[in-house]
Coordinates of C-alpha atoms (C1' of nucleotides) in Angstrom, one line a residue:
Chain A
M1 CA 8.8 25.0 44.1
H2 CA 6.0 23.1 42.4
S3 CA 7.1 19.7 41.3
F4 CA 5.5 20.3 37.9
L5 CA 7.8 23.3 37.3
R6 CA 10.8 21.2 37.9
K7 CA 9.5 18.6 35.5
L8 CA 8.6 21.1 32.7
N9 CA 11.7 23.1 33.2
N10 CA 13.9 20.1 32.6
F11 CA 12.9 20.2 28.9
G12 CA 12.7 23.6 27.6
A13 CA 14.9 25.7 29.9
L14 CA 12.3 28.1 31.1
S15 CA 13.4 31.6 32.0
D16 CA 12.8 32.9 35.5
E17 CA 10.1 35.1 34.2
E18 CA 8.4 32.1 32.5
Q19 CA 8.7 30.0 35.6
H20 CA 7.1 32.8 37.6
A21 CA 4.3 33.1 35.2
L22 CA 3.6 29.4 35.5
Q23 CA 3.7 29.5 39.3
T24 CA 1.2 32.2 39.6
I25 CA -1.5 30.5 37.6
V26 CA -1.7 27.5 39.9
G27 CA -4.9 27.7 42.0
P28 CA -5.6 26.7 45.6
S29 CA -5.0 23.0 46.4
K30 CA -7.6 20.6 47.4
Q31 CA -7.6 17.1 49.0
I32 CA -9.1 14.1 47.3
K33 CA -9.9 10.9 49.1
R34 CA -8.8 7.5 47.8
G35 CA -11.2 6.1 45.2
E36 CA -12.8 9.5 44.5
E37 CA -13.2 10.8 41.0
I38 CA -11.1 13.9 40.2
I39 CA -12.4 14.5 36.6
A40 CA -15.6 13.0 35.1
D41 CA -15.6 11.4 31.7
G42 CA -17.1 13.6 29.1
S43 CA -16.8 16.8 31.1
S44 CA -15.6 20.1 29.8
P45 CA -13.8 21.7 32.7
T46 CA -12.7 25.3 32.6
H47 CA -9.4 24.4 34.2
S48 CA -6.8 21.6 34.0
T49 CA -5.9 19.7 37.1
L50 CA -2.4 19.5 38.5
L51 CA -1.5 16.6 40.8
L52 CA 0.6 17.8 43.7
R53 CA 0.7 14.6 45.8
G54 CA -0.6 11.0 45.7
L55 CA -1.3 8.6 42.9
A56 CA -4.1 8.9 40.4
C57 CA -5.1 7.1 37.2
R58 CA -6.8 8.0 34.0
Y59 CA -9.2 5.4 32.8
K60 CA -12.2 4.7 30.6
M61 CA -15.2 2.7 31.4
L62 CA -16.2 0.2 28.7
E63 CA -19.7 -0.4 27.6
D64 CA -19.9 -3.7 29.5
G65 CA -18.7 -2.1 32.8
Q66 CA -15.1 -3.1 32.4
L67 CA -12.5 -0.6 33.4
H68 CA -9.4 0.2 31.5
I69 CA -6.6 2.2 33.1
F70 CA -4.4 3.8 30.5
A71 CA -2.2 6.1 32.6
F72 CA -0.8 6.4 36.2
Q73 CA -0.2 9.9 37.3
Y74 CA 2.3 11.0 39.9
R75 CA 3.0 14.4 41.5
G76 CA 3.9 17.0 39.0
D77 CA 1.7 15.6 36.3
I78 CA -1.0 17.6 34.7
C79 CA -3.8 15.1 34.5
D80 CA -5.9 16.7 31.7
I81 CA -4.0 19.3 29.8
Q82 CA -6.1 17.8 27.0
S83 CA -9.2 19.7 28.3
F84 CA -7.3 22.9 27.5
V85 CA -6.5 22.0 24.0
L86 CA -9.6 20.0 23.1
N87 CA -12.2 21.5 25.5
E88 CA -13.6 18.1 26.5
V89 CA -12.0 15.0 28.1
D90 CA -12.9 11.6 26.8
Y91 CA -11.7 9.8 30.0
A92 CA -12.0 10.0 33.7
V93 CA -9.4 10.6 36.4
A94 CA -9.6 9.0 39.9
A95 CA -7.5 9.0 43.0
L96 CA -5.9 5.6 43.7
H97 CA -4.3 7.0 46.9
P98 CA -5.2 10.2 48.8
C99 CA -4.3 13.1 46.5
T100 CA -3.7 16.8 46.6
V101 CA -4.7 18.6 43.4
A102 CA -4.7 22.2 42.2
P103 CA -6.6 23.8 39.3
I104 CA -5.0 25.7 36.5
A105 CA -7.6 27.9 34.7
H106 CA -7.7 27.5 31.0
D107 CA -8.0 31.3 30.6
D108 CA -4.7 31.7 32.4
V109 CA -3.0 28.9 30.3
K110 CA -4.2 30.6 27.2
R111 CA -2.9 34.0 28.3
V112 CA 0.4 32.6 29.4
T113 CA 1.0 30.4 26.4
G114 CA 0.1 33.3 24.1
Q115 CA 2.6 35.6 25.9
Y116 CA 5.4 33.1 26.2
P117 CA 5.7 30.7 23.2
N118 CA 8.2 28.8 25.2
I119 CA 5.6 27.8 27.7
A120 CA 3.4 26.5 25.0
R121 CA 6.2 24.5 23.7
V122 CA 7.0 23.0 27.0
L123 CA 3.4 22.1 27.8
W124 CA 3.1 20.6 24.3
R125 CA 6.2 18.6 24.9
D126 CA 4.9 17.3 28.1
S127 CA 1.7 16.1 26.4
M128 CA 3.8 14.5 23.7
I129 CA 5.7 12.4 26.3
D130 CA 2.2 11.2 27.3
S131 CA 1.8 10.0 23.8
C132 CA 5.1 8.2 23.9
I133 CA 3.9 6.3 26.9
F134 CA 0.6 5.4 25.3
R135 CA 2.4 4.0 22.4
E136 CA 4.6 1.9 24.6
W137 CA 1.6 0.6 26.5
L138 CA -0.1 -0.2 23.2
L139 CA 2.9 -2.3 22.3
N140 CA 3.0 -3.8 25.7
V141 CA -0.7 -4.9 25.7
G142 CA -0.7 -5.8 22.0
R143 CA 2.3 -7.9 21.8
R144 CA 4.0 -9.0 25.0
P145 CA 3.0 -12.1 27.0
A146 CA 1.9 -11.7 30.6
L147 CA 5.3 -12.1 32.2
S148 CA 7.0 -9.4 30.0
R149 CA 4.0 -7.2 30.1
I150 CA 3.8 -7.0 33.9
A151 CA 7.5 -6.7 34.1
H152 CA 7.4 -3.8 31.8
M153 CA 4.7 -2.1 33.7
L154 CA 6.7 -2.5 36.9
C155 CA 9.9 -1.1 35.3
E156 CA 8.0 1.9 34.0
Q157 CA 6.4 2.7 37.3
T158 CA 9.7 2.3 39.1
A159 CA 11.4 4.6 36.6
R160 CA 8.8 7.2 37.1
L161 CA 9.1 7.1 40.8
E162 CA 12.8 7.5 40.4
A163 CA 12.3 10.5 38.1
I164 CA 10.4 12.3 40.8
N165 CA 13.0 11.4 43.4
E166 CA 11.0 8.8 45.2
N167 CA 13.6 6.1 44.8
G168 CA 12.8 4.6 48.1
S169 CA 9.1 4.2 47.3
H170 CA 7.7 1.0 46.0
V171 CA 5.2 0.6 43.3
V172 CA 2.0 0.6 45.3
I173 CA -0.6 -0.6 42.9
T174 CA -3.0 -3.4 43.6
Q175 CA -3.2 -6.5 41.5
A176 CA -6.6 -5.6 40.4
E177 CA -5.4 -2.2 39.2
L178 CA -2.4 -3.8 37.5
A179 CA -5.0 -6.0 35.7
D180 CA -7.0 -3.0 34.6
A181 CA -3.9 -1.4 33.2
T182 CA -2.4 -4.4 31.4
G183 CA -5.6 -5.9 30.0
L184 CA -5.0 -9.1 31.9
S185 CA -7.3 -10.8 34.5
A186 CA -6.5 -10.2 38.2
V187 CA -6.1 -13.9 38.6
H188 CA -3.5 -14.1 36.0
I189 CA -1.7 -11.1 37.4
N190 CA -1.5 -12.9 40.7
R191 CA -0.1 -16.0 39.1
T192 CA 2.4 -14.1 37.1
L193 CA 3.6 -12.1 40.0
Q194 CA 4.2 -15.4 41.8
E195 CA 6.3 -16.6 38.9
L196 CA 8.4 -13.4 39.2
R197 CA 8.8 -14.2 42.9
E198 CA 9.9 -17.7 42.2
L199 CA 12.5 -16.4 39.7
G200 CA 13.9 -14.4 42.6
I201 CA 13.1 -11.1 40.8
L202 CA 10.4 -9.9 43.3
A203 CA 10.5 -10.3 47.1
K204 CA 8.4 -13.1 48.5
R205 CA 6.1 -10.8 50.4
S206 CA 3.4 -9.6 48.0
R207 CA 2.9 -6.1 49.4
P208 CA 4.4 -3.8 48.6
V209 CA 5.8 -5.2 45.4
T210 CA 9.5 -5.2 46.0
I211 CA 11.9 -5.6 43.1
L212 CA 15.1 -7.5 44.1
R213 CA 16.6 -7.8 40.7
P214 CA 15.8 -4.8 38.5
D215 CA 18.3 -6.0 35.9
K216 CA 16.5 -9.3 35.4
L217 CA 13.1 -7.5 35.4
S218 CA 14.3 -5.1 32.7
A219 CA 15.6 -8.0 30.6
I220 CA 12.3 -9.9 30.8
A221 CA 10.4 -6.7 29.9
H222 CA 12.8 -5.6 27.2
F223 CA 12.5 -2.3 28.9
D224 CA 14.2 0.8 27.4
G225 CA 13.2 3.8 29.4
R226 CA 14.1 6.4 26.8
Y227 CA 10.5 6.8 25.8
L228 CA 9.9 8.4 29.2
H229 CA 12.2 11.3 28.2
A230 CA 13.1 11.7 31.8
A231 CA 16.8 11.1 31.7
E232 CA 17.4 14.6 32.8
L233 CA 15.5 14.0 35.9
I234 CA 17.5 11.2 37.4
Chain B
M1 CA -5.1 24.3 -0.7
H2 CA -3.1 21.7 1.2
S3 CA -5.4 19.1 2.8
F4 CA -3.5 19.6 6.1
L5 CA -4.6 23.2 6.2
R6 CA -8.2 22.3 5.8
K7 CA -7.8 19.8 8.7
L8 CA -6.0 22.2 11.0
N9 CA -8.2 25.1 10.2
N10 CA -11.3 23.2 11.2
F11 CA -10.3 23.4 14.8
G12 CA -8.8 26.7 15.6
A13 CA -10.1 29.0 13.0
L14 CA -6.9 30.2 11.6
S15 CA -6.7 33.6 10.1
D16 CA -5.8 34.1 6.4
E17 CA -2.4 35.4 7.6
E18 CA -1.9 32.3 9.7
Q19 CA -3.0 30.0 6.9
H20 CA -0.6 31.7 4.5
A21 CA 2.3 31.4 7.0
L22 CA 1.6 27.6 7.2
Q23 CA 1.4 27.2 3.5
T24 CA 4.7 28.8 2.8
I25 CA 6.7 26.5 5.1
V26 CA 5.7 23.3 3.2
G27 CA 8.7 22.1 1.2
P28 CA 8.9 20.4 -2.2
S29 CA 7.0 17.1 -2.4
K30 CA 8.5 13.8 -3.0
Q31 CA 7.3 10.4 -4.1
I32 CA 7.6 7.3 -1.9
K33 CA 7.2 3.7 -3.2
R34 CA 5.0 1.2 -1.5
G35 CA 6.8 -0.5 1.3
E36 CA 9.5 2.1 1.5
E37 CA 10.5 3.7 4.8
I38 CA 9.7 7.4 5.2
I39 CA 11.2 8.0 8.6
A40 CA 13.6 5.7 10.4
D41 CA 13.2 4.7 14.0
G42 CA 15.5 6.6 16.4
S43 CA 16.3 9.3 13.9
S44 CA 16.4 13.0 14.7
P45 CA 15.1 14.7 11.5
T46 CA 15.4 18.5 11.1
H47 CA 12.0 18.5 9.5
S48 CA 8.6 17.0 10.1
T49 CA 6.9 15.1 7.3
L50 CA 3.5 15.9 5.8
L51 CA 1.6 13.2 4.0
L52 CA 0.0 14.6 0.9
R53 CA -1.2 11.4 -0.8
G54 CA -1.3 7.7 -0.1
L55 CA -1.5 5.6 3.0
A56 CA 1.3 5.3 5.5
C57 CA 1.7 3.7 8.9
R58 CA 3.7 4.4 12.1
Y59 CA 5.1 1.4 13.7
K60 CA 7.7 -0.1 16.0
M61 CA 9.7 -3.2 15.6
L62 CA 9.9 -5.4 18.6
E63 CA 13.0 -7.1 20.0
D64 CA 11.9 -10.4 18.5
G65 CA 11.2 -9.0 15.1
Q66 CA 7.5 -8.6 15.5
L67 CA 6.0 -5.5 14.0
H68 CA 3.4 -3.4 15.7
I69 CA 1.5 -0.7 13.8
F70 CA 0.0 1.9 16.1
A71 CA -1.3 4.4 13.6
F72 CA -2.5 4.7 10.0
Q73 CA -1.9 8.0 8.3
Y74 CA -3.9 9.6 5.6
R75 CA -3.4 12.7 3.4
G76 CA -3.2 15.8 5.5
D77 CA -1.6 14.1 8.4
I78 CA 1.7 15.2 9.8
C79 CA 3.4 11.9 10.5
D80 CA 6.0 13.1 13.0
I81 CA 5.2 16.4 14.5
Q82 CA 6.8 14.7 17.5
S83 CA 10.2 15.2 16.1
F84 CA 9.7 18.9 16.3
V85 CA 8.7 18.8 19.9
L86 CA 10.9 16.0 21.2
N87 CA 13.8 16.1 18.6
E88 CA 13.8 12.4 18.2
V89 CA 11.2 9.9 17.0
D90 CA 10.8 6.5 18.8
Y91 CA 9.0 4.9 15.9
A92 CA 9.3 4.4 12.2
V93 CA 7.0 5.5 9.3
A94 CA 6.5 3.5 6.2
A95 CA 4.4 3.7 3.0
L96 CA 1.7 1.1 2.8
H97 CA 0.7 2.5 -0.6
P98 CA 2.6 4.8 -2.9
C99 CA 2.8 8.1 -1.1
T100 CA 3.6 11.8 -1.7
V101 CA 5.2 13.6 1.2
A102 CA 6.6 17.0 1.8
P103 CA 9.0 18.3 4.5
I104 CA 8.3 21.1 7.0
A105 CA 11.5 22.4 8.4
H106 CA 11.6 22.5 12.2
D107 CA 13.2 25.9 12.1
D108 CA 10.2 27.2 10.2
V109 CA 7.7 25.6 12.6
K110 CA 9.6 27.2 15.5
R111 CA 9.5 30.6 13.8
V112 CA 5.8 30.4 12.8
T113 CA 4.6 29.0 16.2
G114 CA 6.5 31.7 18.0
Q115 CA 5.0 34.4 15.9
Y116 CA 1.5 33.0 15.8
P117 CA 0.4 31.4 19.1
N118 CA -2.7 30.2 17.4
I119 CA -0.7 28.0 15.0
A120 CA 1.1 26.4 18.0
R121 CA -2.3 25.8 19.5
V122 CA -3.7 24.2 16.4
L123 CA -0.7 21.9 15.9
W124 CA -0.8 21.0 19.6
R125 CA -4.4 20.2 19.2
D126 CA -3.7 18.0 16.2
S127 CA -1.2 16.0 18.1
M128 CA -3.6 15.6 21.0
I129 CA -6.1 14.0 18.7
D130 CA -3.4 11.5 17.9
S131 CA -3.3 10.8 21.6
C132 CA -7.0 10.3 21.7
I133 CA -6.7 7.7 19.0
F134 CA -3.8 5.9 20.8
R135 CA -6.0 5.6 23.9
E136 CA -8.8 4.2 21.9
W137 CA -6.5 1.7 20.3
L138 CA -5.2 0.8 23.8
L139 CA -8.7 0.1 24.9
N140 CA -9.4 -1.8 21.7
V141 CA -6.4 -4.1 22.0
G142 CA -6.5 -4.4 25.7
R143 CA -10.1 -5.3 26.2
R144 CA -12.1 -6.2 23.1
P145 CA -12.4 -9.7 21.7
A146 CA -11.3 -10.2 18.1
L147 CA -14.7 -9.6 16.5
S148 CA -15.3 -6.2 18.2
R149 CA -11.7 -5.2 17.8
I150 CA -11.5 -5.7 14.1
A151 CA -14.9 -4.1 13.7
H152 CA -13.7 -1.1 15.6
M153 CA -10.6 -0.8 13.5
L154 CA -12.7 -0.9 10.3
C155 CA -15.1 1.7 11.7
E156 CA -12.3 4.0 12.6
Q157 CA -10.6 3.8 9.2
T158 CA -13.9 4.3 7.4
A159 CA -14.6 7.4 9.5
R160 CA -11.2 8.8 8.7
L161 CA -11.7 8.2 5.0
E162 CA -15.0 10.1 5.3
A163 CA -13.4 12.9 7.2
I164 CA -11.0 13.6 4.3
N165 CA -13.9 13.2 1.8
E166 CA -13.0 9.9 0.4
N167 CA -16.3 8.4 1.1
G168 CA -16.2 6.2 -1.9
S169 CA -12.9 4.7 -0.9
H170 CA -12.7 1.4 0.8
V171 CA -10.4 0.5 3.6
V172 CA -7.5 -1.0 1.7
I173 CA -5.4 -2.6 4.3
T174 CA -4.2 -6.2 4.0
Q175 CA -5.1 -8.8 6.6
A176 CA -1.5 -9.0 7.7
E177 CA -1.4 -5.2 8.3
L178 CA -4.7 -5.4 10.2
A179 CA -3.1 -8.1 12.3
D180 CA -0.1 -5.9 13.0
A181 CA -2.3 -3.1 14.1
T182 CA -4.7 -5.1 16.3
G183 CA -2.3 -7.4 17.9
L184 CA -4.0 -10.5 16.5
S185 CA -2.6 -13.2 14.3
A186 CA -3.1 -12.9 10.5
V187 CA -4.9 -16.3 10.6
H188 CA -7.4 -15.1 13.2
I189 CA -8.0 -11.9 11.3
N190 CA -8.9 -14.0 8.3
R191 CA -11.3 -16.1 10.3
T192 CA -12.9 -13.2 12.0
L193 CA -13.4 -11.3 8.7
Q194 CA -15.2 -14.4 7.5
E195 CA -17.4 -14.3 10.5
L196 CA -18.3 -10.7 9.7
R197 CA -19.1 -11.8 6.1
E198 CA -21.3 -14.6 7.3
L199 CA -23.2 -12.1 9.4
G200 CA -23.9 -10.1 6.3
I201 CA -21.9 -7.1 7.6
L202 CA -19.1 -7.4 5.1
A203 CA -19.4 -8.3 1.4
K204 CA -18.5 -11.8 0.4
R205 CA -15.6 -10.7 -1.7
S206 CA -12.5 -10.2 0.5
R207 CA -10.8 -7.4 -1.4
P208 CA -11.4 -4.7 -1.0
V209 CA -13.1 -4.9 2.4
T210 CA -16.6 -3.7 1.7
I211 CA -18.9 -2.8 4.5
L212 CA -22.5 -3.6 3.8
R213 CA -24.0 -2.8 7.2
P214 CA -22.1 0.0 8.9
D215 CA -24.8 0.2 11.6
K216 CA -24.2 -3.4 12.6
L217 CA -20.5 -3.0 12.4
S218 CA -20.6 0.0 14.8
A219 CA -22.8 -1.9 17.2
I220 CA -20.4 -4.8 17.4
A221 CA -17.5 -2.4 17.8
H222 CA -19.3 -0.1 20.3
F223 CA -17.8 2.5 18.1
D224 CA -18.3 6.2 19.0
G225 CA -16.3 8.3 16.7
R226 CA -16.2 11.4 18.8
Y227 CA -12.7 10.7 19.9
L228 CA -11.6 11.4 16.3
H229 CA -12.7 15.0 16.8
A230 CA -13.5 15.2 13.1
A231 CA -17.2 16.0 13.4
E232 CA -16.6 19.3 11.7
L233 CA -15.1 17.6 8.7
I234 CA -18.0 15.4 7.7
Chain C
dC1 C1' -10.7 -6.9 67.0
dG2 C1' -13.9 -6.9 63.4
dC3 C1' -14.6 -5.9 58.8
dA4 C1' -13.4 -4.5 54.2
dT5 C1' -10.0 -4.9 51.0
dC6 C1' -6.7 -7.5 48.8
dA7 C1' -4.3 -11.8 47.6
dT8 C1' -4.4 -16.7 46.5
dT9 C1' -5.9 -21.3 44.8
dG10 C1' -8.1 -25.0 41.8
dA11 C1' -10.6 -26.6 38.0
dA12 C1' -12.7 -26.3 33.6
dG13 C1' -12.6 -24.4 29.2
dC14 C1' -12.4 -21.1 25.4
dC15 C1' -10.2 -17.8 22.5
dC16 C1' -6.6 -17.3 20.0
dT17 C1' -1.9 -18.9 18.3
dT18 C1' 1.3 -21.5 15.6
dC19 C1' 2.6 -24.3 11.9
dA20 C1' 2.1 -25.8 7.4
dA21 C1' 0.1 -26.3 3.2
dG22 C1' -2.8 -25.0 -0.6
dA23 C1' -5.8 -21.7 -3.4
dC24 C1' -6.6 -17.5 -5.2
dT25 C1' -5.4 -12.7 -7.1
dT26 C1' -2.7 -9.3 -9.0
dG27 C1' 0.6 -7.4 -11.7
dT28 C1' 4.5 -7.9 -14.9
dG29 C1' 7.0 -9.4 -18.9
dG30 C1' 7.3 -12.2 -22.9
Chain D
dC1 C1' -3.1 -12.5 -24.3
dC2 C1' -1.0 -15.8 -21.6
dA3 C1' 2.4 -17.5 -18.2
dC4 C1' 4.6 -16.9 -14.2
dA5 C1' 5.9 -15.0 -9.8
dA6 C1' 4.9 -12.6 -5.7
dG7 C1' 1.8 -11.4 -2.7
dT8 C1' -2.4 -12.3 -0.4
dC9 C1' -6.0 -15.1 1.4
dT10 C1' -7.8 -19.5 3.1
dT11 C1' -8.0 -23.9 5.6
dG12 C1' -7.2 -27.7 9.1
dA13 C1' -5.3 -29.5 13.2
dA14 C1' -3.1 -29.2 17.5
dG15 C1' -2.1 -26.8 21.5
dG16 C1' -1.2 -23.2 24.9
dG17 C1' -2.0 -18.9 27.4
dC18 C1' -5.2 -16.8 29.6
dT19 C1' -10.1 -16.3 31.4
dT20 C1' -13.9 -17.3 34.3
dC21 C1' -16.1 -18.8 38.4
dA22 C1' -16.1 -19.5 43.0
dA23 C1' -14.2 -20.1 47.3
dT24 C1' -10.7 -19.5 50.8
dG25 C1' -6.8 -17.1 53.1
dA26 C1' -4.2 -13.0 54.5
dT27 C1' -3.7 -8.1 55.6
dG28 C1' -4.4 -3.8 57.5
dC29 C1' -7.2 0.0 59.0
dG30 C1' -10.5 2.3 62.2

DNA sequence: CGCATCATTGAAGCCCTTCAAGACTTGTGG
DNA sequence: CCACAAGTCTTGAAGGGCTTCAATGATGCG
């Protein structure tokens, strides 16, 4: 049913009963417009938010107005399980495309995880995969030159689309958003994408970003998708 | 007793019974020499490792031999709770100073978390704080110029020393290690530290790094320590 | 079919890197 | 207590990757 169930269940082998328990705590869905904020920075929501459709990002606003995106969220992702565990979020979530979201009340999560340790384990595991991705991004931003860095970002997003069975879909992220996520300037993103096109790795047309040679892209990025822990999903 | 208990207990208000359960699963401690590896990248340990004394770091080795440090660990930290939740670690842990460590068997963690949901919650919470720190580092590396970036790193490490009641202690991290953690070159770390000294923020002597004006350092770093979720500890 | 969004381009320059050598510090053994 | 080695810090010079600014061109939606 819910894509998040499929995702969570891949890890911990949830029983039917556990799956049912999880299904019943998902609240009524809601539409969010492109560009709208889903969760405000510094807020203490009483529910976590499940993304059912669309593309969202988690980001922080810096003191000088700069934006930094540190996660892209696809359907099935719980955008702020953190607010359950830590009560407060230290980031914001916004819709990059029109989204459908649904709330999961913290009280319900508490009850269900108390009753079924396996559910707690599976949610914990899901949030640890988030951590793996953060670390990989840290490496990416801290160490790799622009060409590899952007290649890596494209590889990851493609892998994540594949993991939710949207193989046909292209990465639809603007150059400005890519810049905010990689810590590069939009201008340099543009020039580097052109370089990838000239290498025959990306299609000439700039939108959507179309990967012609995933093998070469992975090689440039030194991409090893194991950190996504999504092997089971493909 | 164990410093990790004090740390965990600050969050979730563990009962005496729960604290006792946690205490009993800590295995016999072991000494690790400076520079020695504590956990190997890619390994699947059957226990997680608790740091009881010393300074360790988590890091990844890049394809070209570059090192990237993405976390410093102090006493009380569980270096790889991830291996419990995800079975495999995708990083290595090494001792930067002589360390004392103790194992916590995964089987015991599984038993105890199953029996006491509150313990699961508290461990989960601890690993989420890790995530908060990763995100902050991501921001730091991705966006801030060298001066702010290094200032931020110094602020964080000082705050963490204070959180474990080692106020008197100075940050004892070499310039090369700082470089590996901030994604800057060792040469530039050196020049930027000199700049901080000339500003009167750090003491003239280079070792140990001595902060004379924490207020100015925080201001340059735009440091807001709330993401450490250690307020209760100070 | 007009307007907003997104992508592209050129020029100038700075922040940071790399390389390579030398000075200082610290700990260890004689 | 001194000598030596290893580790750490410092310095200079040259250069490159990326940024900023500012303007123009393309795209696509209502």
